[in-house]
Amino acid sequence: MSAPTTDRPASAPAPLSQLPPGSGLRRFKNRSATVVLTGAMVLAMVPLFLIIFEVLNRGIGVVNLGFFTETEPPPRRDGGGYAAGFIGTLYIMALAILMSIPFGIATAVYVVEYGPNRLTASIRFFTDVMTGIPSIFVGLFVYGLLVIGWGGLGFGTFVGAVAIGVMMLPIVTRSAEEMLRLVPDEMRNASYGLGARKWQTIMRTVLPAAAPGLTTGSMLAIARGIGETAPLMLTAFGSGLIVTAFQGEPQGSVPLQLYRGAAQPFEAGIDRAWGAALCLFALVLVFTVAARWIGSRASIGK
């Protein structure tokens, strides 16, 4: 006598009456956790959306072509722009990038390819410590070391770039270290098997393989440095005029002009500060999104 058959496919879920004891409770816990986590995510994003809305609402009417090409007028006067700040920020960031990114990547190469040893352990420890140091301490350190120390270089572009470079350096180093560790050892061994020396393996195999990740980490470090204010208050000092001097004259930057514009009581100056806030937000967003995009493309390529 053949066994009775049912129309239910073998892969179909069992009816609720046939589920093991406790399945309903597990399903309830799962849905509850999903609701709680979703609510927490929404609550965490509410301040972000409020900030974005306020910055867009207050700053969009100020930003125009003249905002990037004209210097800042007296606080009471309408119009004008932050040309001095944009040029100063570009100048400072260009020098900071040259100081921090090559040195940070070289440090990561040493830690990964020539470690572990006592020196690499010390480098990793101090890099972690530097990542958590408040930016005002970095500005104070550079102020005491270069602005009033070592013959007194004074305020200027170079010392401002040093402060920003110090802020960027641990980010570049740590991200580059992680990316270099992701390069498979098989690629290194294959290069050695073909007769390449260690430096040739690093330059022609390891660094090209890690290039997308190195680029991502560098862009995130730039996004961090471009919005820093506290270190520049003690180093670049700020200027409302376009300054091309390498060192010896106070240099302007968008964060400094934004801070000083928001601190004064006149509506025109405050409006320009909102415009600068929108520009800074856009710059940081562009670098962050570009870094994520490069990272995702690199993951797809693998």
PDB file of N, CA and C in Angstrom, residues 208-289:
ATOM      1  N   PRO A 208      50.947  48.346  -6.830  1.00  0.00           N
ATOM      2  CA  PRO A 208      49.875  48.375  -7.838  1.00  0.00           C
ATOM      3  C   PRO A 208      48.639  47.573  -7.433  1.00  0.00           C
ATOM      4  N   ALA A 209      48.847  46.436  -6.755  1.00  0.00           N
ATOM      5  CA  ALA A 209      47.696  45.631  -6.335  1.00  0.00           C
ATOM      6  C   ALA A 209      46.864  46.352  -5.277  1.00  0.00           C
ATOM      7  N   ALA A 210      47.531  47.129  -4.432  1.00  0.00           N
ATOM      8  CA  ALA A 210      46.828  47.835  -3.352  1.00  0.00           C
ATOM      9  C   ALA A 210      46.441  49.255  -3.732  1.00  0.00           C
ATOM     10  N   ALA A 211      46.699  49.670  -4.961  1.00  0.00           N
ATOM     11  CA  ALA A 211      46.492  51.063  -5.358  1.00  0.00           C
ATOM     12  C   ALA A 211      45.072  51.581  -5.122  1.00  0.00           C
ATOM     13  N   PRO A 212      44.018  50.827  -5.472  1.00  0.00           N
ATOM     14  CA  PRO A 212      42.659  51.349  -5.209  1.00  0.00           C
ATOM     15  C   PRO A 212      42.407  51.613  -3.730  1.00  0.00           C
ATOM     16  N   GLY A 213      42.850  50.705  -2.866  1.00  0.00           N
ATOM     17  CA  GLY A 213      42.672  50.914  -1.435  1.00  0.00           C
ATOM     18  C   GLY A 213      43.507  52.066  -0.911  1.00  0.00           C
ATOM     19  N   LEU A 214      44.721  52.221  -1.425  1.00  0.00           N
ATOM     20  CA  LEU A 214      45.557  53.345  -1.017  1.00  0.00           C
ATOM     21  C   LEU A 214      44.929  54.671  -1.426  1.00  0.00           C
ATOM     22  N   THR A 215      44.340  54.692  -2.610  1.00  0.00           N
ATOM     23  CA  THR A 215      43.661  55.901  -3.070  1.00  0.00           C
ATOM     24  C   THR A 215      42.464  56.227  -2.190  1.00  0.00           C
ATOM     25  N   THR A 216      41.705  55.211  -1.824  1.00  0.00           N
ATOM     26  CA  THR A 216      40.543  55.426  -0.968  1.00  0.00           C
ATOM     27  C   THR A 216      40.952  56.010   0.381  1.00  0.00           C
ATOM     28  N   GLY A 217      41.954  55.425   1.019  1.00  0.00           N
ATOM     29  CA  GLY A 217      42.411  55.938   2.300  1.00  0.00           C
ATOM     30  C   GLY A 217      42.953  57.348   2.215  1.00  0.00           C
ATOM     31  N   SER A 218      43.663  57.647   1.128  1.00  0.00           N
ATOM     32  CA  SER A 218      44.210  58.993   0.956  1.00  0.00           C
ATOM     33  C   SER A 218      43.103  60.025   0.781  1.00  0.00           C
ATOM     34  N   MET A 219      42.068  59.681   0.042  1.00  0.00           N
ATOM     35  CA  MET A 219      40.970  60.621  -0.167  1.00  0.00           C
ATOM     36  C   MET A 219      40.180  60.850   1.114  1.00  0.00           C
ATOM     37  N   LEU A 220      40.030  59.833   1.926  1.00  0.00           N
ATOM     38  CA  LEU A 220      39.376  60.025   3.215  1.00  0.00           C
ATOM     39  C   LEU A 220      40.205  60.920   4.122  1.00  0.00           C
ATOM     40  N   ALA A 221      41.530  60.790   4.062  1.00  0.00           N
ATOM     41  CA  ALA A 221      42.394  61.668   4.847  1.00  0.00           C
ATOM     42  C   ALA A 221      42.293  63.120   4.361  1.00  0.00           C
ATOM     43  N   ILE A 222      42.206  63.305   3.051  1.00  0.00           N
ATOM     44  CA  ILE A 222      42.042  64.658   2.507  1.00  0.00           C
ATOM     45  C   ILE A 222      40.714  65.254   2.961  1.00  0.00           C
ATOM     46  N   ALA A 223      39.652  64.439   2.950  1.00  0.00           N
ATOM     47  CA  ALA A 223      38.346  64.917   3.408  1.00  0.00           C
ATOM     48  C   ALA A 223      38.405  65.337   4.868  1.00  0.00           C
ATOM     49  N   ARG A 224      39.205  64.636   5.676  1.00  0.00           N
ATOM     50  CA  ARG A 224      39.359  65.017   7.083  1.00  0.00           C
ATOM     51  C   ARG A 224      40.140  66.322   7.199  1.00  0.00           C
ATOM     52  N   GLY A 225      41.228  66.438   6.461  1.00  0.00           N
ATOM     53  CA  GLY A 225      42.083  67.610   6.604  1.00  0.00           C
ATOM     54  C   GLY A 225      41.477  68.887   6.061  1.00  0.00           C
ATOM     55  N   ILE A 226      40.633  68.785   5.041  1.00  0.00           N
ATOM     56  CA  ILE A 226      40.135  69.982   4.377  1.00  0.00           C
ATOM     57  C   ILE A 226      39.159  70.770   5.253  1.00  0.00           C
ATOM     58  N   GLY A 227      38.585  70.103   6.255  1.00  0.00           N
ATOM     59  CA  GLY A 227      37.637  70.798   7.115  1.00  0.00           C
ATOM     60  C   GLY A 227      38.189  71.177   8.478  1.00  0.00           C
ATOM     61  N   GLU A 228      39.479  70.938   8.726  1.00  0.00           N
ATOM     62  CA  GLU A 228      40.059  71.244  10.023  1.00  0.00           C
ATOM     63  C   GLU A 228      40.201  72.751  10.233  1.00  0.00           C
ATOM     64  N   THR A 229      39.873  73.189  11.434  1.00  0.00           N
ATOM     65  CA  THR A 229      39.939  74.613  11.774  1.00  0.00           C
ATOM     66  C   THR A 229      40.931  74.888  12.893  1.00  0.00           C
ATOM     67  N   ALA A 230      40.853  74.115  13.978  1.00  0.00           N
ATOM     68  CA  ALA A 230      41.658  74.390  15.165  1.00  0.00           C
ATOM     69  C   ALA A 230      43.163  74.437  14.886  1.00  0.00           C
ATOM     70  N   PRO A 231      43.750  73.490  14.135  1.00  0.00           N
ATOM     71  CA  PRO A 231      45.197  73.590  13.897  1.00  0.00           C
ATOM     72  C   PRO A 231      45.593  74.849  13.124  1.00  0.00           C
ATOM     73  N   LEU A 232      44.714  75.293  12.221  1.00  0.00           N
ATOM     74  CA  LEU A 232      45.047  76.466  11.409  1.00  0.00           C
ATOM     75  C   LEU A 232      44.950  77.758  12.198  1.00  0.00           C
ATOM     76  N   MET A 233      44.150  77.782  13.253  1.00  0.00           N
ATOM     77  CA  MET A 233      44.052  78.980  14.074  1.00  0.00           C
ATOM     78  C   MET A 233      45.387  79.329  14.716  1.00  0.00           C
ATOM     79  N   LEU A 234      46.195  78.300  15.003  1.00  0.00           N
ATOM     80  CA  LEU A 234      47.476  78.504  15.663  1.00  0.00           C
ATOM     81  C   LEU A 234      48.660  78.464  14.713  1.00  0.00           C
ATOM     82  N   THR A 235      48.412  78.242  13.428  1.00  0.00           N
ATOM     83  CA  THR A 235      49.518  78.111  12.474  1.00  0.00           C
ATOM     84  C   THR A 235      49.357  79.044  11.272  1.00  0.00           C
ATOM     85  N   ALA A 236      48.323  78.839  10.468  1.00  0.00           N
ATOM     86  CA  ALA A 236      48.093  79.724   9.321  1.00  0.00           C
ATOM     87  C   ALA A 236      47.541  81.068   9.775  1.00  0.00           C
ATOM     88  N   PHE A 237      46.761  81.086  10.838  1.00  0.00           N
ATOM     89  CA  PHE A 237      46.198  82.262  11.498  1.00  0.00           C
ATOM     90  C   PHE A 237      45.025  82.873  10.748  1.00  0.00           C
ATOM     91  N   GLY A 238      45.066  82.896   9.410  1.00  0.00           N
ATOM     92  CA  GLY A 238      43.942  83.411   8.643  1.00  0.00           C
ATOM     93  C   GLY A 238      44.182  84.782   8.059  1.00  0.00           C
ATOM     94  N   SER A 239      43.603  85.009   6.882  1.00  0.00           N
ATOM     95  CA  SER A 239      43.720  86.299   6.203  1.00  0.00           C
ATOM     96  C   SER A 239      42.546  86.443   5.252  1.00  0.00           C
ATOM     97  N   GLY A 240      42.049  87.668   5.114  1.00  0.00           N
ATOM     98  CA  GLY A 240      40.985  87.952   4.166  1.00  0.00           C
ATOM     99  C   GLY A 240      41.496  88.329   2.794  1.00  0.00           C
ATOM    100  N   LEU A 241      42.815  88.379   2.636  1.00  0.00           N
ATOM    101  CA  LEU A 241      43.427  88.736   1.361  1.00  0.00           C
ATOM    102  C   LEU A 241      44.080  87.505   0.735  1.00  0.00           C
ATOM    103  N   ILE A 242      44.208  87.529  -0.570  1.00  0.00           N
ATOM    104  CA  ILE A 242      44.867  86.424  -1.281  1.00  0.00           C
ATOM    105  C   ILE A 242      46.366  86.491  -1.015  1.00  0.00           C
ATOM    106  N   VAL A 243      46.919  85.423  -0.468  1.00  0.00           N
ATOM    107  CA  VAL A 243      48.332  85.359  -0.086  1.00  0.00           C
ATOM    108  C   VAL A 243      48.995  84.239  -0.876  1.00  0.00           C
ATOM    109  N   THR A 244      50.090  84.561  -1.530  1.00  0.00           N
ATOM    110  CA  THR A 244      50.839  83.553  -2.290  1.00  0.00           C
ATOM    111  C   THR A 244      52.171  83.198  -1.644  1.00  0.00           C
ATOM    112  N   ALA A 245      52.523  83.855  -0.549  1.00  0.00           N
ATOM    113  CA  ALA A 245      53.801  83.600   0.109  1.00  0.00           C
ATOM    114  C   ALA A 245      53.823  82.197   0.687  1.00  0.00           C
ATOM    115  N   PHE A 246      54.969  81.548   0.583  1.00  0.00           N
ATOM    116  CA  PHE A 246      55.132  80.199   1.119  1.00  0.00           C
ATOM    117  C   PHE A 246      55.130  80.200   2.641  1.00  0.00           C
ATOM    118  N   GLN A 247      55.708  81.219   3.234  1.00  0.00           N
ATOM    119  CA  GLN A 247      55.791  81.298   4.685  1.00  0.00           C
ATOM    120  C   GLN A 247      56.076  82.746   5.086  1.00  0.00           C
ATOM    121  N   GLY A 248      55.654  83.107   6.282  1.00  0.00           N
ATOM    122  CA  GLY A 248      55.948  84.428   6.812  1.00  0.00           C
ATOM    123  C   GLY A 248      54.768  85.379   6.830  1.00  0.00           C
ATOM    124  N   GLU A 249      53.687  85.061   6.105  1.00  0.00           N
ATOM    125  CA  GLU A 249      52.482  85.879   6.110  1.00  0.00           C
ATOM    126  C   GLU A 249      51.289  85.004   6.485  1.00  0.00           C
ATOM    127  N   PRO A 250      50.383  85.503   7.332  1.00  0.00           N
ATOM    128  CA  PRO A 250      49.181  84.719   7.655  1.00  0.00           C
ATOM    129  C   PRO A 250      48.419  84.323   6.400  1.00  0.00           C
ATOM    130  N   GLN A 251      47.988  83.093   6.362  1.00  0.00           N
ATOM    131  CA  GLN A 251      47.308  82.550   5.192  1.00  0.00           C
ATOM    132  C   GLN A 251      45.846  82.274   5.520  1.00  0.00           C
ATOM    133  N   GLY A 252      44.966  82.553   4.581  1.00  0.00           N
ATOM    134  CA  GLY A 252      43.546  82.313   4.770  1.00  0.00           C
ATOM    135  C   GLY A 252      43.162  80.877   4.462  1.00  0.00           C
ATOM    136  N   SER A 253      41.993  80.493   4.928  1.00  0.00           N
ATOM    137  CA  SER A 253      41.412  79.188   4.612  1.00  0.00           C
ATOM    138  C   SER A 253      39.906  79.293   4.807  1.00  0.00           C
ATOM    139  N   VAL A 254      39.178  78.433   4.135  1.00  0.00           N
ATOM    140  CA  VAL A 254      37.720  78.476   4.231  1.00  0.00           C
ATOM    141  C   VAL A 254      37.244  78.193   5.659  1.00  0.00           C
ATOM    142  N   PRO A 255      37.761  77.170   6.367  1.00  0.00           N
ATOM    143  CA  PRO A 255      37.285  76.961   7.738  1.00  0.00           C
ATOM    144  C   PRO A 255      37.518  78.145   8.653  1.00  0.00           C
ATOM    145  N   LEU A 256      38.670  78.807   8.513  1.00  0.00           N
ATOM    146  CA  LEU A 256      38.944  79.959   9.365  1.00  0.00           C
ATOM    147  C   LEU A 256      38.018  81.125   9.046  1.00  0.00           C
ATOM    148  N   GLN A 257      37.793  81.404   7.771  1.00  0.00           N
ATOM    149  CA  GLN A 257      36.881  82.481   7.409  1.00  0.00           C
ATOM    150  C   GLN A 257      35.451  82.162   7.852  1.00  0.00           C
ATOM    151  N   LEU A 258      35.076  80.892   7.736  1.00  0.00           N
ATOM    152  CA  LEU A 258      33.745  80.481   8.202  1.00  0.00           C
ATOM    153  C   LEU A 258      33.610  80.735   9.701  1.00  0.00           C
ATOM    154  N   TYR A 259      34.609  80.341  10.472  1.00  0.00           N
ATOM    155  CA  TYR A 259      34.554  80.514  11.927  1.00  0.00           C
ATOM    156  C   TYR A 259      34.448  81.988  12.306  1.00  0.00           C
ATOM    157  N   ARG A 260      35.260  82.809  11.688  1.00  0.00           N
ATOM    158  CA  ARG A 260      35.251  84.226  12.035  1.00  0.00           C
ATOM    159  C   ARG A 260      34.012  84.935  11.511  1.00  0.00           C
ATOM    160  N   GLY A 261      33.499  84.481  10.373  1.00  0.00           N
ATOM    161  CA  GLY A 261      32.267  85.070   9.864  1.00  0.00           C
ATOM    162  C   GLY A 261      31.074  84.734  10.736  1.00  0.00           C
ATOM    163  N   ALA A 262      31.036  83.508  11.257  1.00  0.00           N
ATOM    164  CA  ALA A 262      29.920  83.109  12.111  1.00  0.00           C
ATOM    165  C   ALA A 262      30.010  83.728  13.496  1.00  0.00           C
ATOM    166  N   ALA A 263      31.219  84.146  13.907  1.00  0.00           N
ATOM    167  CA  ALA A 263      31.398  84.693  15.256  1.00  0.00           C
ATOM    168  C   ALA A 263      31.026  86.160  15.360  1.00  0.00           C
ATOM    169  N   GLN A 264      30.912  86.873  14.235  1.00  0.00           N
ATOM    170  CA  GLN A 264      30.582  88.306  14.302  1.00  0.00           C
ATOM    171  C   GLN A 264      29.063  88.495  14.210  1.00  0.00           C
ATOM    172  N   PRO A 265      28.550  89.677  14.609  1.00  0.00           N
ATOM    173  CA  PRO A 265      27.093  89.825  14.779  1.00  0.00           C
ATOM    174  C   PRO A 265      26.336  90.300  13.551  1.00  0.00           C
ATOM    175  N   PHE A 266      27.006  90.543  12.440  1.00  0.00           N
ATOM    176  CA  PHE A 266      26.338  91.154  11.296  1.00  0.00           C
ATOM    177  C   PHE A 266      25.762  90.077  10.373  1.00  0.00           C
ATOM    178  N   GLU A 267      24.548  90.323   9.895  1.00  0.00           N
ATOM    179  CA  GLU A 267      23.830  89.327   9.113  1.00  0.00           C
ATOM    180  C   GLU A 267      24.543  88.982   7.813  1.00  0.00           C
ATOM    181  N   ALA A 268      25.137  89.972   7.154  1.00  0.00           N
ATOM    182  CA  ALA A 268      25.813  89.723   5.879  1.00  0.00           C
ATOM    183  C   ALA A 268      26.992  88.765   6.066  1.00  0.00           C
ATOM    184  N   GLY A 269      27.773  89.000   7.111  1.00  0.00           N
ATOM    185  CA  GLY A 269      28.902  88.106   7.368  1.00  0.00           C
ATOM    186  C   GLY A 269      28.461  86.708   7.744  1.00  0.00           C
ATOM    187  N   ILE A 270      27.376  86.599   8.494  1.00  0.00           N
ATOM    188  CA  ILE A 270      26.859  85.286   8.872  1.00  0.00           C
ATOM    189  C   ILE A 270      26.354  84.533   7.646  1.00  0.00           C
ATOM    190  N   ASP A 271      25.709  85.248   6.717  1.00  0.00           N
ATOM    191  CA  ASP A 271      25.238  84.601   5.488  1.00  0.00           C
ATOM    192  C   ASP A 271      26.407  84.030   4.689  1.00  0.00           C
ATOM    193  N   ARG A 272      27.500  84.783   4.610  1.00  0.00           N
ATOM    194  CA  ARG A 272      28.674  84.263   3.893  1.00  0.00           C
ATOM    195  C   ARG A 272      29.236  83.027   4.602  1.00  0.00           C
ATOM    196  N   ALA A 273      29.158  83.001   5.932  1.00  0.00           N
ATOM    197  CA  ALA A 273      29.622  81.821   6.673  1.00  0.00           C
ATOM    198  C   ALA A 273      28.776  80.596   6.340  1.00  0.00           C
ATOM    199  N   TRP A 274      27.459  80.788   6.176  1.00  0.00           N
ATOM    200  CA  TRP A 274      26.608  79.676   5.768  1.00  0.00           C
ATOM    201  C   TRP A 274      26.976  79.186   4.369  1.00  0.00           C
ATOM    202  N   GLY A 275      27.295  80.105   3.483  1.00  0.00           N
ATOM    203  CA  GLY A 275      27.738  79.707   2.151  1.00  0.00           C
ATOM    204  C   GLY A 275      29.030  78.917   2.197  1.00  0.00           C
ATOM    205  N   ALA A 276      29.954  79.338   3.059  1.00  0.00           N
ATOM    206  CA  ALA A 276      31.204  78.593   3.206  1.00  0.00           C
ATOM    207  C   ALA A 276      30.949  77.213   3.800  1.00  0.00           C
ATOM    208  N   ALA A 277      30.013  77.122   4.741  1.00  0.00           N
ATOM    209  CA  ALA A 277      29.678  75.819   5.321  1.00  0.00           C
ATOM    210  C   ALA A 277      29.138  74.877   4.253  1.00  0.00           C
ATOM    211  N   LEU A 278      28.311  75.395   3.360  1.00  0.00           N
ATOM    212  CA  LEU A 278      27.785  74.565   2.278  1.00  0.00           C
ATOM    213  C   LEU A 278      28.895  74.093   1.353  1.00  0.00           C
ATOM    214  N   CYS A 279      29.834  74.969   1.036  1.00  0.00           N
ATOM    215  CA  CYS A 279      30.948  74.583   0.164  1.00  0.00           C
ATOM    216  C   CYS A 279      31.828  73.528   0.822  1.00  0.00           C
ATOM    217  N   LEU A 280      32.109  73.694   2.108  1.00  0.00           N
ATOM    218  CA  LEU A 280      32.913  72.698   2.812  1.00  0.00           C
ATOM    219  C   LEU A 280      32.195  71.355   2.868  1.00  0.00           C
ATOM    220  N   PHE A 281      30.912  71.409   3.140  1.00  0.00           N
ATOM    221  CA  PHE A 281      30.129  70.168   3.175  1.00  0.00           C
ATOM    222  C   PHE A 281      30.176  69.468   1.824  1.00  0.00           C
ATOM    223  N   ALA A 282      30.045  70.235   0.751  1.00  0.00           N
ATOM    224  CA  ALA A 282      30.077  69.647  -0.585  1.00  0.00           C
ATOM    225  C   ALA A 282      31.446  69.039  -0.883  1.00  0.00           C
ATOM    226  N   LEU A 283      32.521  69.730  -0.489  1.00  0.00           N
ATOM    227  CA  LEU A 283      33.864  69.206  -0.745  1.00  0.00           C
ATOM    228  C   LEU A 283      34.099  67.901   0.004  1.00  0.00           C
ATOM    229  N   VAL A 284      33.742  67.870   1.287  1.00  0.00           N
ATOM    230  CA  VAL A 284      33.921  66.653   2.074  1.00  0.00           C
ATOM    231  C   VAL A 284      33.068  65.524   1.503  1.00  0.00           C
ATOM    232  N   LEU A 285      31.843  65.844   1.101  1.00  0.00           N
ATOM    233  CA  LEU A 285      30.962  64.826   0.533  1.00  0.00           C
ATOM    234  C   LEU A 285      31.536  64.261  -0.760  1.00  0.00           C
ATOM    235  N   VAL A 286      32.090  65.129  -1.613  1.00  0.00           N
ATOM    236  CA  VAL A 286      32.658  64.671  -2.876  1.00  0.00           C
ATOM    237  C   VAL A 286      33.818  63.708  -2.630  1.00  0.00           C
ATOM    238  N   PHE A 287      34.732  64.079  -1.733  1.00  0.00           N
ATOM    239  CA  PHE A 287      35.879  63.219  -1.462  1.00  0.00           C
ATOM    240  C   PHE A 287      35.441  61.903  -0.816  1.00  0.00           C
ATOM    241  N   THR A 288      34.465  61.958   0.090  1.00  0.00           N
ATOM    242  CA  THR A 288      34.016  60.737   0.758  1.00  0.00           C
ATOM    243  C   THR A 288      33.319  59.797  -0.216  1.00  0.00           C
ATOM    244  N   VAL A 289      32.423  60.343  -1.044  1.00  0.00           N
ATOM    245  CA  VAL A 289      31.709  59.507  -2.016  1.00  0.00           C
ATOM    246  C   VAL A 289      32.679  58.934  -3.042  1.00  0.00           C
TER     247      VAL A 289
END
